[in-house]
Structure formats: C-alpha cells, structure tokens
Amino acid sequence: MSAWPSTSATDAALDGRPLQDRVILVAGAGGGLGSAAAVAAASAGATVVLLGRKPRRLDRVYAQVQAAGPEPLLYPLDLEGAGPDDYAELAQALQRELGRLDGLLVCAAHFPGLTPFELADPASFARAVHITLTAPAWLAQACLPLLRQREDAAVVFAVDAPERVGQAYWGGYGVAQHGLRGLITSLHDELGRSPVRVSGLYPGPLRTALRARAYSVDQDPAAQGPERAAAAAVALLSAAGAAWRGQVLDASHDTVSG
C-alpha cells in the first residue's frame, strides 16, 4: 500500500477545478455517494450527466449540482431493466448532445438486506448481481468508444470491502462485489496502454440507505457522511487519478491497494 499525497483528499481533489471542461457520467446519481460525488464533480468544473432510476430524486440532485457548477444533464434509466441497446443509445445521446465523455463513475448497487443463502429469493439474488455487476459492465462497455476518443479518460467503480461482504448472508450483493473487483483488474489489463484508465473507489462506511439495510444507526458509529469519498472520486476522475490506475483507493484510510 502507498499513502495519499501530503495534502488532504478534499484539498487535492478540489484545488484548481481539476475537472474543468470535462464531461462526467455518474451512474447511481440519486444515491448517497453518487449525489455527493456529482456535486463535488460540478464544483470541480465538470459538466455532470446524472443517471438514475428515480426522476424525482434526480431532480433534487440536479438542483444541487446546478448550484455547484455547470448545468448538468438528466438521464433517467433503470439499470435493472436496461439492456445493451439502452446503453448504446445512452452513448449515442452523449455523443450527440455533448460530443464527448471524459469520465464514468459507477455508484449503482442493489442490496436487499442480510439473508441466509438457502432462504434467499432467487430473483432478488439475481437482481443484486445484475444491478451491482452486470449492468455496470454493460454501461462501461457502451461508453468505452467515447472514452477512447479523449487523451485522458477514467472509469471508476465504487466497491465495498471484500472482507466484509464476503462473510455470511451478503448474498448476491457480496458475490457481485467480488466480481466488480475482478472486472477492474481485467479491464485494467486490457486498457493498460490506452488513454482510458480504470480504478476502484472504496468509500468506507457511509451513512446511506444501502448500508442501513445491514446496520442500524445506533450500531454503526463508524459510518460517515459521503463528502470525503466524493472528493476522492473527483481525484480519481481527474488527471491526478493516473496515480491509482488499476488500483482501488480506500478513501477511509487514504491508501490504495492493487
């Protein structure tokens, strides 16, 4: 492991508007980390495209992002029901409306709650795997041609801690999280000599609706707000993120792992 630079994550990420003139697509923009990262990216100068399944929630995030930086764009899409053709249509819309894509941040995930494997609903297990792993993979695949057109582009996947979600009862979500780290490694090997870099972001314990399905507030004193992780996401999406190419940045401890 190696440490972050001497400046704090927030200062390093936001100093000098490092995402100025970049177009960043945030998948899962309606969630706790996704919404905070979208606002942080806008504050850093990016034009942010907000992708999520709940229009009302996206509208609230839109107002926050609009107040922080350039005018954002909304793209309502339910990852559960979307197929490869839907992601191809999204990429075409980005090319048509904005002419570019510089970064993709995937914060989307589905966790129905802790359940013994033998009692889990098969459809719920499959839904967790699809939304957390398969759909993000399809999204990244559709966006790659656009990202390859840039001199410096980034794909960042938010991931969970494998030592935690690999334990009992985490079901399809836990399985998908291990697969997501495998996807990061595989894509990094494939794209190592391209302008597109791939990395992961472990935000640490956050006070989000997803985490609340596993821990009650009074039993989870380690959970923090998403601001620090959002700043780390900006760092990974900026040119400085090249330092973490192919690695997972642990925003809770300012360390990276291969």
Coordinates of C-alpha atoms in Angstrom, one line a residue:
M1 CA 0.0 0.0 0.0
S2 CA 1.1 3.6 -0.5
A3 CA -0.2 6.8 1.1
W4 CA -2.0 9.7 -0.5
P5 CA -0.1 12.9 -1.2
S6 CA 0.6 15.1 1.8
T7 CA -2.4 17.3 1.1
S8 CA -5.8 16.1 2.3
A9 CA -8.1 14.2 -0.1
T10 CA -10.6 17.1 -0.3
D11 CA -7.9 19.8 -0.9
A12 CA -6.1 17.7 -3.5
A13 CA -9.3 16.8 -5.4
L14 CA -10.9 20.3 -5.5
D15 CA -7.9 22.6 -5.8
G16 CA -7.8 24.4 -9.2
R17 CA -11.1 22.8 -10.5
P18 CA -9.4 19.7 -11.8
L19 CA -12.4 18.6 -13.8
Q20 CA -12.8 21.8 -15.7
D21 CA -14.4 21.3 -19.2
R22 CA -14.7 17.5 -18.6
V23 CA -17.9 15.6 -19.0
I24 CA -18.6 13.1 -16.3
L25 CA -21.4 10.5 -16.2
V26 CA -22.4 9.4 -12.7
A27 CA -24.5 6.2 -12.6
G28 CA -26.4 5.9 -9.4
A29 CA -26.6 9.7 -9.0
G30 CA -29.6 9.5 -6.8
G31 CA -27.9 7.6 -4.0
G32 CA -25.8 9.0 -1.1
L33 CA -22.4 8.6 -2.7
G34 CA -23.5 9.3 -6.2
S35 CA -25.3 12.5 -5.4
A36 CA -22.4 13.8 -3.3
A37 CA -19.8 12.9 -6.0
A38 CA -22.0 14.6 -8.6
V39 CA -22.0 17.8 -6.7
A40 CA -18.3 17.6 -6.0
A41 CA -17.5 17.0 -9.7
A42 CA -19.6 20.0 -10.7
S43 CA -17.7 22.1 -8.1
A44 CA -14.5 20.9 -9.7
G45 CA -15.7 22.2 -13.1
A46 CA -17.3 19.2 -14.7
T47 CA -20.4 19.0 -16.7
V48 CA -22.2 16.1 -15.0
V49 CA -24.7 13.7 -16.5
L50 CA -26.9 12.3 -13.8
L51 CA -28.1 8.7 -14.4
G52 CA -30.6 7.1 -12.1
R53 CA -33.9 5.3 -11.9
K54 CA -35.9 7.8 -9.8
P55 CA -36.7 11.0 -11.6
R56 CA -37.9 12.9 -8.5
R57 CA -34.6 12.1 -6.7
L58 CA -32.6 13.1 -9.7
D59 CA -34.4 16.4 -9.8
R60 CA -33.3 17.2 -6.3
V61 CA -29.7 16.2 -7.2
Y62 CA -30.0 18.3 -10.3
A63 CA -30.7 21.4 -8.3
Q64 CA -27.7 20.8 -6.0
V65 CA -25.4 20.1 -9.0
Q66 CA -26.7 23.2 -10.9
A67 CA -25.9 25.4 -7.9
A68 CA -22.4 24.0 -7.6
G69 CA -21.1 24.2 -11.2
P70 CA -22.0 23.9 -14.9
E71 CA -25.6 23.0 -16.0
P72 CA -26.0 19.2 -15.5
L73 CA -28.0 16.8 -17.7
L74 CA -30.5 14.2 -16.6
Y75 CA -30.7 10.7 -18.0
P76 CA -33.3 8.6 -16.1
L77 CA -32.6 4.9 -16.6
D78 CA -33.4 1.8 -14.6
L79 CA -30.4 -0.4 -14.6
E80 CA -32.5 -3.4 -13.7
G81 CA -34.5 -3.4 -16.9
A82 CA -32.0 -1.8 -19.2
G83 CA -30.2 -3.9 -21.9
P84 CA -27.2 -3.4 -24.0
D85 CA -29.2 -1.5 -26.6
D86 CA -30.3 1.0 -24.0
Y87 CA -26.7 1.7 -23.0
A88 CA -25.7 2.0 -26.7
E89 CA -28.5 4.6 -27.0
L90 CA -27.1 6.5 -24.0
A91 CA -23.7 6.6 -25.5
Q92 CA -25.2 7.9 -28.8
A93 CA -27.0 10.6 -26.9
L94 CA -23.8 11.7 -25.1
Q95 CA -22.0 11.9 -28.4
R96 CA -24.9 13.8 -30.0
E97 CA -25.6 16.3 -27.1
L98 CA -22.1 16.8 -25.7
G99 CA -19.7 15.4 -28.2
R100 CA -17.5 13.8 -25.6
L101 CA -17.2 11.8 -22.4
D102 CA -14.2 12.1 -20.1
G103 CA -15.2 10.0 -17.1
L104 CA -17.6 7.4 -15.9
L105 CA -18.3 7.0 -12.1
V106 CA -20.5 4.0 -11.2
C107 CA -22.1 4.1 -7.8
A108 CA -25.1 2.0 -8.6
A109 CA -25.7 -1.1 -6.5
H110 CA -28.6 -3.2 -5.1
F111 CA -28.5 -4.8 -1.6
P112 CA -31.9 -6.2 -0.4
G113 CA -30.6 -7.0 3.1
L114 CA -28.8 -9.7 5.0
T115 CA -30.4 -13.1 4.3
P116 CA -29.3 -16.7 4.7
F117 CA -28.4 -18.1 1.3
E118 CA -30.8 -21.0 1.5
L119 CA -33.7 -18.7 2.3
A120 CA -32.9 -16.0 -0.3
D121 CA -35.3 -15.2 -3.0
P122 CA -33.7 -16.3 -6.3
A123 CA -35.0 -13.3 -8.2
S124 CA -33.6 -10.9 -5.5
F125 CA -30.2 -12.7 -5.7
A126 CA -30.1 -12.3 -9.4
R127 CA -31.2 -8.7 -9.2
A128 CA -28.4 -7.8 -6.8
V129 CA -25.8 -9.4 -9.1
H130 CA -27.2 -7.7 -12.2
I131 CA -27.6 -4.2 -10.9
T132 CA -24.3 -4.3 -9.0
L133 CA -22.1 -6.0 -11.6
T134 CA -23.6 -6.9 -14.9
A135 CA -25.3 -3.6 -15.6
P136 CA -22.2 -1.5 -14.7
A137 CA -20.2 -3.7 -17.0
W138 CA -22.6 -3.2 -19.9
L139 CA -22.6 0.5 -19.2
A140 CA -18.8 0.7 -19.2
Q141 CA -18.7 -1.4 -22.4
A142 CA -21.0 1.0 -24.2
C143 CA -19.1 4.1 -23.0
L144 CA -15.6 2.8 -24.0
P145 CA -15.6 4.0 -27.6
L146 CA -16.5 7.6 -26.4
L147 CA -13.9 7.5 -23.7
R148 CA -11.2 6.3 -26.1
Q149 CA -11.6 9.5 -28.0
R150 CA -10.1 11.5 -25.1
E151 CA -6.5 11.9 -24.3
D152 CA -7.2 11.2 -20.7
A153 CA -10.3 9.4 -19.5
A154 CA -11.3 7.5 -16.4
V155 CA -13.7 4.7 -15.4
V156 CA -14.2 4.5 -11.6
F157 CA -16.3 1.8 -9.9
A158 CA -17.4 2.3 -6.3
V159 CA -16.7 -1.0 -4.4
D160 CA -17.3 -2.5 -1.0
A161 CA -14.8 -4.2 1.4
P162 CA -14.4 -7.8 0.3
E163 CA -13.5 -9.0 3.8
R164 CA -16.9 -7.7 5.0
V165 CA -19.3 -8.6 2.1
G166 CA -17.6 -12.0 1.7
Q167 CA -19.0 -13.1 5.0
A168 CA -22.3 -14.8 5.7
Y169 CA -25.6 -13.5 4.5
W170 CA -24.5 -10.9 1.9
G171 CA -25.9 -12.9 -0.9
G172 CA -25.9 -11.7 -4.5
Y173 CA -24.5 -8.3 -3.5
G174 CA -21.4 -9.8 -1.9
V175 CA -20.9 -12.1 -4.9
A176 CA -21.2 -9.1 -7.2
Q177 CA -18.7 -7.0 -5.2
H178 CA -16.0 -9.6 -5.6
G179 CA -16.9 -9.8 -9.4
L180 CA -16.6 -6.0 -9.6
R181 CA -13.1 -6.1 -8.3
G182 CA -12.3 -8.8 -10.9
L183 CA -13.7 -6.6 -13.6
I184 CA -11.5 -3.7 -12.5
T185 CA -8.4 -5.9 -12.8
S186 CA -9.4 -7.4 -16.1
L187 CA -10.3 -4.0 -17.7
H188 CA -7.0 -2.5 -16.4
D189 CA -5.1 -5.3 -18.1
E190 CA -6.9 -4.7 -21.3
L191 CA -6.7 -0.9 -21.3
G192 CA -3.3 -0.5 -19.8
R193 CA -1.9 1.1 -22.9
S194 CA -5.0 3.1 -23.8
P195 CA -6.0 6.6 -22.7
V196 CA -8.7 5.1 -20.6
R197 CA -7.7 4.2 -17.1
V198 CA -9.8 2.0 -14.7
S199 CA -9.8 2.2 -10.9
G200 CA -11.9 1.4 -7.9
L201 CA -13.1 3.6 -5.0
Y202 CA -13.8 2.1 -1.6
P203 CA -15.6 4.9 0.2
G204 CA -15.5 3.3 3.6
P205 CA -18.6 3.1 5.9
L206 CA -21.1 5.7 4.8
R207 CA -24.4 6.8 6.2
T208 CA -26.5 5.7 3.2
A209 CA -29.8 3.8 2.7
L210 CA -27.9 0.8 1.3
R211 CA -25.8 0.4 4.5
A212 CA -28.8 1.0 6.7
R213 CA -30.2 -2.3 5.4
A214 CA -27.3 -4.1 7.2
Y215 CA -26.7 -1.9 10.2
S216 CA -28.9 0.2 12.4
V217 CA -27.7 3.8 13.0
D218 CA -27.0 3.2 16.7
Q219 CA -24.9 0.1 15.9
D220 CA -22.9 1.8 13.2
P221 CA -20.8 4.6 14.8
A222 CA -18.1 4.2 12.1
A223 CA -20.4 5.4 9.3
Q224 CA -19.6 8.9 8.0
G225 CA -21.0 11.3 5.5
P226 CA -20.1 10.9 1.8
E227 CA -18.1 14.2 1.4
R228 CA -14.6 12.7 1.8
A229 CA -15.4 9.8 -0.6
A230 CA -16.9 12.3 -3.1
A231 CA -13.6 14.2 -3.0
A232 CA -11.7 11.0 -3.6
A233 CA -14.0 10.3 -6.6
V234 CA -13.1 13.7 -8.1
A235 CA -9.4 12.9 -7.6
L236 CA -9.7 9.6 -9.5
L237 CA -11.7 11.2 -12.3
S238 CA -9.1 14.0 -12.7
A239 CA -5.7 13.8 -14.4
A240 CA -4.2 13.1 -11.0
G241 CA -6.1 9.8 -10.9
A242 CA -3.5 8.2 -13.2
A243 CA -1.5 7.5 -10.0
W244 CA -4.2 5.0 -9.0
R245 CA -4.6 3.3 -12.4
G246 CA -5.7 -0.3 -11.9
Q247 CA -5.9 0.1 -8.1
V248 CA -8.6 0.6 -5.5
L249 CA -8.4 3.7 -3.5
D250 CA -9.5 3.4 0.1
A251 CA -11.0 6.8 0.9
S252 CA -11.5 5.9 4.5
H253 CA -7.8 5.5 5.2
D254 CA -6.1 7.4 2.3
T255 CA -4.5 4.2 0.9
V256 CA -4.6 2.3 -2.3
S257 CA -4.4 -1.5 -3.0
G258 CA -3.7 -3.4 -6.1

